[in-house]
PDB file of C-alpha atoms in Angstrom:
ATOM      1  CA  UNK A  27     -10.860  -3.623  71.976  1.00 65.00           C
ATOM      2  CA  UNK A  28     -11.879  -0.677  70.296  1.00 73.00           C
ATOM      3  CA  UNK A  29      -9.175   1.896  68.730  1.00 83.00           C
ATOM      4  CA  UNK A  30      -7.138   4.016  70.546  1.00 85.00           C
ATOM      5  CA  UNK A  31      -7.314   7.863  69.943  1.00 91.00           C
ATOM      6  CA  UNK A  32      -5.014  10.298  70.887  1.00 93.00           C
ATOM      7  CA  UNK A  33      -6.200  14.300  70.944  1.00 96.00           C
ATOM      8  CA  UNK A  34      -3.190  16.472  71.835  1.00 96.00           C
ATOM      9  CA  UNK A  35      -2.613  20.481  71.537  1.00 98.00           C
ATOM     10  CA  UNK A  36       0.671  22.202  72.035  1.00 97.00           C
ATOM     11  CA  UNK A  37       1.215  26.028  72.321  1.00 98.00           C
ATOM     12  CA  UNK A  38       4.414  27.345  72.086  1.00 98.00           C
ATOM     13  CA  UNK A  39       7.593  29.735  70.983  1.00 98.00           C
ATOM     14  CA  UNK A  40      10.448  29.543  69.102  1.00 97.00           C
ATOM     15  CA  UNK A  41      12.690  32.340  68.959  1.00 98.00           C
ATOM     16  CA  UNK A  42      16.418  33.520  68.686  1.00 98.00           C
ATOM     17  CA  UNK A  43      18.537  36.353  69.878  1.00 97.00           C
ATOM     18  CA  UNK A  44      21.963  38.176  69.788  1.00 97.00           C
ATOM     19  CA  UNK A  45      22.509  37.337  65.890  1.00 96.00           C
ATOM     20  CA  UNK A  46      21.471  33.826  66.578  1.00 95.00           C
ATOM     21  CA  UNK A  47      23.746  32.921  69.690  1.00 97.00           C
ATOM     22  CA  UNK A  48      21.016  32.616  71.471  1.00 98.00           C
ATOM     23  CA  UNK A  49      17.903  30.133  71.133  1.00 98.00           C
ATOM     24  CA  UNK A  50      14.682  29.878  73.537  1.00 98.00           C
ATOM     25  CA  UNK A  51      12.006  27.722  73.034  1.00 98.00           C
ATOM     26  CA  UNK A  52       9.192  27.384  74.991  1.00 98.00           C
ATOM     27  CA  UNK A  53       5.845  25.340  75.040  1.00 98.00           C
ATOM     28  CA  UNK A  54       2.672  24.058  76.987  1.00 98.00           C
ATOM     29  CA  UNK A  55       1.304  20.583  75.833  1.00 98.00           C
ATOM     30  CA  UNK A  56      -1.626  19.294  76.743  1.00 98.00           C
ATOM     31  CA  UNK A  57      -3.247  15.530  75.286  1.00 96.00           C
ATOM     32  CA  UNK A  58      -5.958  13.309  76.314  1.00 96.00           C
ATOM     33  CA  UNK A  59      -6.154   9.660  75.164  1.00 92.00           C
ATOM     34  CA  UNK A  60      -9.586   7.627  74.526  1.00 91.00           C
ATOM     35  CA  UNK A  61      -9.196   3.880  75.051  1.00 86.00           C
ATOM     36  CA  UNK A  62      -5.852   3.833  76.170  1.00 84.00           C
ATOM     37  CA  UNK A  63      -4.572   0.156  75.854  1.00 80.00           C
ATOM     38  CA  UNK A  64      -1.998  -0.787  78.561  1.00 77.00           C
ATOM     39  CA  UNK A  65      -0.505  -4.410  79.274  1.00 72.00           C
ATOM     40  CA  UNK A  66      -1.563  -5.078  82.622  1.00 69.00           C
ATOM     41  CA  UNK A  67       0.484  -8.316  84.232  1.00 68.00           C
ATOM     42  CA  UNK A  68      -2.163 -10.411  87.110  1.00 69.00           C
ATOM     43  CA  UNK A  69      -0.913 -11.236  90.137  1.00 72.00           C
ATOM     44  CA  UNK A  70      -1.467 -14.808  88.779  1.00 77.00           C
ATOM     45  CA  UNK A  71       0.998 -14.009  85.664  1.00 71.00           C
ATOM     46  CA  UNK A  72      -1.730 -13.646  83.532  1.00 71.00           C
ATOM     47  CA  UNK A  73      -2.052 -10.089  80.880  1.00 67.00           C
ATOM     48  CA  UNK A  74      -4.956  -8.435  80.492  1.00 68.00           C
ATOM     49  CA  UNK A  75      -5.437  -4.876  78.881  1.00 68.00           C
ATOM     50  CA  UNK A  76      -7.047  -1.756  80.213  1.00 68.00           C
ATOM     51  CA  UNK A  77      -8.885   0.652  77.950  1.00 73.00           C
ATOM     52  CA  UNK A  78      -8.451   3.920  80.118  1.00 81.00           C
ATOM     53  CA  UNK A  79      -8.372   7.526  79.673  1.00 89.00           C
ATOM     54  CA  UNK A  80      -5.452   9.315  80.432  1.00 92.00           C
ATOM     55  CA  UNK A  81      -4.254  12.969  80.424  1.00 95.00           C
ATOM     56  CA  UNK A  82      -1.132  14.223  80.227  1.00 96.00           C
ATOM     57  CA  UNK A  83      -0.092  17.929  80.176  1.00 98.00           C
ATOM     58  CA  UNK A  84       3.613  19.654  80.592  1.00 98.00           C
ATOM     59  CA  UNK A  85       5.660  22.165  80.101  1.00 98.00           C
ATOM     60  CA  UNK A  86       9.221  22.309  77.812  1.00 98.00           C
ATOM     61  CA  UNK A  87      11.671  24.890  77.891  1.00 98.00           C
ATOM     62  CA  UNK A  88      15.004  25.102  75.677  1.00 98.00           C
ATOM     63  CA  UNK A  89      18.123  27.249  75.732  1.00 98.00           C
ATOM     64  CA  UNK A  90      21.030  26.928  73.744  1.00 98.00           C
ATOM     65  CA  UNK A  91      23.602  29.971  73.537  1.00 98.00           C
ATOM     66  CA  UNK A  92      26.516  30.672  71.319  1.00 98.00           C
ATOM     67  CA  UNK A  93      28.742  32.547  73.462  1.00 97.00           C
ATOM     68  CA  UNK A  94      32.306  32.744  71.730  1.00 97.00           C
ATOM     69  CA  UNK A  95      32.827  30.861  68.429  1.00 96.00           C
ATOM     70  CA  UNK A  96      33.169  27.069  68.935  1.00 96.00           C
ATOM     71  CA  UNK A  97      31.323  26.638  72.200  1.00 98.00           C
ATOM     72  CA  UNK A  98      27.922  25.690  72.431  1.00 98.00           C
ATOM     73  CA  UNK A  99      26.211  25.725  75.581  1.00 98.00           C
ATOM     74  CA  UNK A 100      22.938  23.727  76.371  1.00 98.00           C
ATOM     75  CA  UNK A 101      19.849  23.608  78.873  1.00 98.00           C
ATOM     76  CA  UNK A 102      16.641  21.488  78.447  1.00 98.00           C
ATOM     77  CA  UNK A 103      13.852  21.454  81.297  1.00 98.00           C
ATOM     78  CA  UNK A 104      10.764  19.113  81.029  1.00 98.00           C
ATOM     79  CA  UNK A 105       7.476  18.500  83.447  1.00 98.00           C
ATOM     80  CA  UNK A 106       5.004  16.028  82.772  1.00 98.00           C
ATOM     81  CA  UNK A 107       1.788  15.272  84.809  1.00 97.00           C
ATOM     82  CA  UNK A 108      -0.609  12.220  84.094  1.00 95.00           C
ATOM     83  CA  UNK A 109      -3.691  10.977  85.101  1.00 91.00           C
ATOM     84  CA  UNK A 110      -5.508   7.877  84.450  1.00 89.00           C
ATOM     85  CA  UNK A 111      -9.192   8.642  85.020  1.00 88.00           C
ATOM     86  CA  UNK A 112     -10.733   6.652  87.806  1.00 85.00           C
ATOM     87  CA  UNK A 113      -7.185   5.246  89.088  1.00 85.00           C
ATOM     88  CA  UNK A 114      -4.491   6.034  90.908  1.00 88.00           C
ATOM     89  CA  UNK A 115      -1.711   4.612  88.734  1.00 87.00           C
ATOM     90  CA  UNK A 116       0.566   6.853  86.636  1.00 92.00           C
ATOM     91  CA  UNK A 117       1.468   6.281  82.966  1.00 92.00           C
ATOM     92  CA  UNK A 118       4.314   3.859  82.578  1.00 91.00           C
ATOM     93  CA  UNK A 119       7.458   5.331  81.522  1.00 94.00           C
ATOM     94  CA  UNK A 120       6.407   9.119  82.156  1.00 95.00           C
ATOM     95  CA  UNK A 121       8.556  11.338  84.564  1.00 97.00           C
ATOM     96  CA  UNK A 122       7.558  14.033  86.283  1.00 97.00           C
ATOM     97  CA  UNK A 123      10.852  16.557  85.514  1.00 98.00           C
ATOM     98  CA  UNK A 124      13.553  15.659  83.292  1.00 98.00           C
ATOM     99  CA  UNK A 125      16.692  18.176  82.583  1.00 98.00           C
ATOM    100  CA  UNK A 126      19.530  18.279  80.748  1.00 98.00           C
ATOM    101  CA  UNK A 127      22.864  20.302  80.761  1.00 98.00           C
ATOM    102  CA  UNK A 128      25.189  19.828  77.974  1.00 98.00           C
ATOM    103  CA  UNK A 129      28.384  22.018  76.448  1.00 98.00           C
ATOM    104  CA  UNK A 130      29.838  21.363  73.078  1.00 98.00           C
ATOM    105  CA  UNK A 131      33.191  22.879  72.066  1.00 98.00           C
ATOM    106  CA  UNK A 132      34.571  22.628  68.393  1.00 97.00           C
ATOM    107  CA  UNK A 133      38.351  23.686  67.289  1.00 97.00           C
ATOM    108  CA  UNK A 134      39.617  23.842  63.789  1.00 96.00           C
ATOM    109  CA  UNK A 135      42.627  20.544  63.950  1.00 95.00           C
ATOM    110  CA  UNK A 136      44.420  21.406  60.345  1.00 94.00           C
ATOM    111  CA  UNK A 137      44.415  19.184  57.667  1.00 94.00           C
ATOM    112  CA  UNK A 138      43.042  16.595  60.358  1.00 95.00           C
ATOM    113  CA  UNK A 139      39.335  18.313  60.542  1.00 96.00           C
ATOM    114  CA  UNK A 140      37.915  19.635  62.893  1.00 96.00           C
ATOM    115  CA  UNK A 141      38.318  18.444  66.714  1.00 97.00           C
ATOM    116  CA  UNK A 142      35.364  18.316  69.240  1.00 98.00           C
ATOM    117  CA  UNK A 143      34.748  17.366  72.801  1.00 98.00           C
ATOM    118  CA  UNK A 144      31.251  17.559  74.894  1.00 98.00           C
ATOM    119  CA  UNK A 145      29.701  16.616  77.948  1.00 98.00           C
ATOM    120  CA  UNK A 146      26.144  16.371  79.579  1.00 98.00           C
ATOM    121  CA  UNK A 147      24.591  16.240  82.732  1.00 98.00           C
ATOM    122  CA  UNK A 148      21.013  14.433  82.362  1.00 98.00           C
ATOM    123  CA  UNK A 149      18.370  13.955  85.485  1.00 97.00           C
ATOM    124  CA  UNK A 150      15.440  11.960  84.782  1.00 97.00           C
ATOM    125  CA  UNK A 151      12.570  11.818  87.712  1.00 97.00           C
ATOM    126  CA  UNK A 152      11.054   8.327  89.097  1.00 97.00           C
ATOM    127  CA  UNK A 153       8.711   6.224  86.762  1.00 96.00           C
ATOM    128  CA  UNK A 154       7.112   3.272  86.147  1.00 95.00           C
ATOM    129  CA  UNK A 155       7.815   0.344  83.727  1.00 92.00           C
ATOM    130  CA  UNK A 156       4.515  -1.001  83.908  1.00 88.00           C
ATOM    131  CA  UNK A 157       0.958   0.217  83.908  1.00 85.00           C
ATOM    132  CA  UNK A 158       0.260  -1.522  87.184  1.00 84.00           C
ATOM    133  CA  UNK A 159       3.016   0.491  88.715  1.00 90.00           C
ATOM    134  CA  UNK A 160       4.379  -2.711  90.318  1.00 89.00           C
ATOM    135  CA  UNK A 161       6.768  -1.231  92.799  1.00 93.00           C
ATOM    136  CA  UNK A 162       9.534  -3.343  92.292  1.00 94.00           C
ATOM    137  CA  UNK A 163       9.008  -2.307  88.762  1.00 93.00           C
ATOM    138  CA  UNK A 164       9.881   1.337  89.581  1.00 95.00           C
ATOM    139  CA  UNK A 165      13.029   3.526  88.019  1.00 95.00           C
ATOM    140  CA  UNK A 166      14.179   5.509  90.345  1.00 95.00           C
ATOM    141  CA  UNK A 167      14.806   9.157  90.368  1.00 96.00           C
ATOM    142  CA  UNK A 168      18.867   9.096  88.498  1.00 96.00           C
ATOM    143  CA  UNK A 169      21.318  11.428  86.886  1.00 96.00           C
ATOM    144  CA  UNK A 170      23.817  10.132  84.306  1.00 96.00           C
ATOM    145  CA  UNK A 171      26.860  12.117  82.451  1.00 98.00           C
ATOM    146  CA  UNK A 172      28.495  11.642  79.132  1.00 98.00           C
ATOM    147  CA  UNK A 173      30.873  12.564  77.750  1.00 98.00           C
ATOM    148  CA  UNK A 174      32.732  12.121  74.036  1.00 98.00           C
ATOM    149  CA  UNK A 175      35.570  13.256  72.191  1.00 98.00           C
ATOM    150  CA  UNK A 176      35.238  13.860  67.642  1.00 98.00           C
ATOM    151  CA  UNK A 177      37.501  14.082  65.141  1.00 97.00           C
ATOM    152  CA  UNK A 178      35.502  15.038  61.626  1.00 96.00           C
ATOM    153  CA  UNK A 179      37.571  14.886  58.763  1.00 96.00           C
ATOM    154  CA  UNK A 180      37.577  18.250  56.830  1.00 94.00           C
ATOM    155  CA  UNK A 181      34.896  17.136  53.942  1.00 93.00           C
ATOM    156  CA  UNK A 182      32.859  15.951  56.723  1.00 89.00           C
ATOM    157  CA  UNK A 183      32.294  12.624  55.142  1.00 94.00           C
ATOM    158  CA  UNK A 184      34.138  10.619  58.507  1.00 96.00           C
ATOM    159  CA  UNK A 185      33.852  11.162  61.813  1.00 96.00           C
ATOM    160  CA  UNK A 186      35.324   9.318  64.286  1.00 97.00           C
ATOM    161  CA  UNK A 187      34.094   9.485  68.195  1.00 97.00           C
ATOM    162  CA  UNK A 188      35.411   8.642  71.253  1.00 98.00           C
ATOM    163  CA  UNK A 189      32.465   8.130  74.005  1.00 97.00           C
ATOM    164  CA  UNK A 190      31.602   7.407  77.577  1.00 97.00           C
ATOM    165  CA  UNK A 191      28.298   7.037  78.516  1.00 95.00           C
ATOM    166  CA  UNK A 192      27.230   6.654  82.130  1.00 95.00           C
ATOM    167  CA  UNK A 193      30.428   7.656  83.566  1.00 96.00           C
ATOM    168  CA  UNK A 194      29.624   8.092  87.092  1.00 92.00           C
ATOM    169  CA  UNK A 195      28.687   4.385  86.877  1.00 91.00           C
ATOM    170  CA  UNK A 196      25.600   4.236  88.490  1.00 87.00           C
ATOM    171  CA  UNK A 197      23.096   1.333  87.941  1.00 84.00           C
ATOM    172  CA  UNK A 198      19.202   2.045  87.950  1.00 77.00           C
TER     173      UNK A 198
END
């Protein structure tokens, strides 16, 4: 097999607003791998590896606003398109959108610390788990929400958490 290069350029911003209550970031990635080596399961059980090329290029985009002391509000938007050259098959493990909505609020609790509770709304697009794209073998577009509950202690040096993850109980 020979070595497998990766080549990848990202353009982008970074910026902030309103005295730093508000964040947006921004970027355009674009990367192109040589020699790609992928796990390919026969129909006979067998593995083999492919050395492809692939390209992958996207766009990110990231808000996060301050809007009264304590509250943090949060949006993250992702698009990814691959290509394998001279197949059909997508990468494994690569959705095409991905987003995330998540709000964070933080109260002073006394002599306790300081008292937090969040939640977040996640979407993540179909993919594959292999590089065959095996149908059985593919995820499902699926949304998931957390949620958790903190208690810091004032010197910051405990924390203790309270979390549910995958509340709407979904299996994918």
């Amino acid at each position: 097999f020979q070595p497998e290069d990766t080549l990848m350029y990202e353009l982008g911003i970074k910026s902030e607003y309103l005295d730093h209550r508000l964040r947006i970031n921004a970027d355009y990635f674009y990367g192109k791998y040589d020699h790609l080596q992928e796990a390919v399961v026969l129909e006979d059980g067998t593995v083999t590896s492919a050395n492809n090329t692939a390209h992958v290029n996207g766009l990110e985009l990231g808000i996060e606003a301050l809007p009264v002391t304590g509250l943090r509000l949060s949006a993250d938007v992702g698009t990814l398109n691959d290509s394998v050259v001279g197949s059909t098959t997508k990468l494994p493990d690569a959705p095409h959108l991905t987003y995330n909505f998540s709000v964070l609020y933080s109260h002073p609790a006394g002599a306790l610390g300081v008292l937090s509770g969040g939640a977040s709304f996640s979407h993540t697009g179909s993919s594959f788990e292999d590089a065959a794209n095996t149908p059985i073998l593919e995820v499902g577009a699926h949304d998931n929400v957390d949620a958790h509950l903190t208690l810091a202690t004032p010197d910051e040096h405990w924390q203790f958490t309270l979390s549910g993850l995958n509340l709407t109980n979904k299996v994918y």
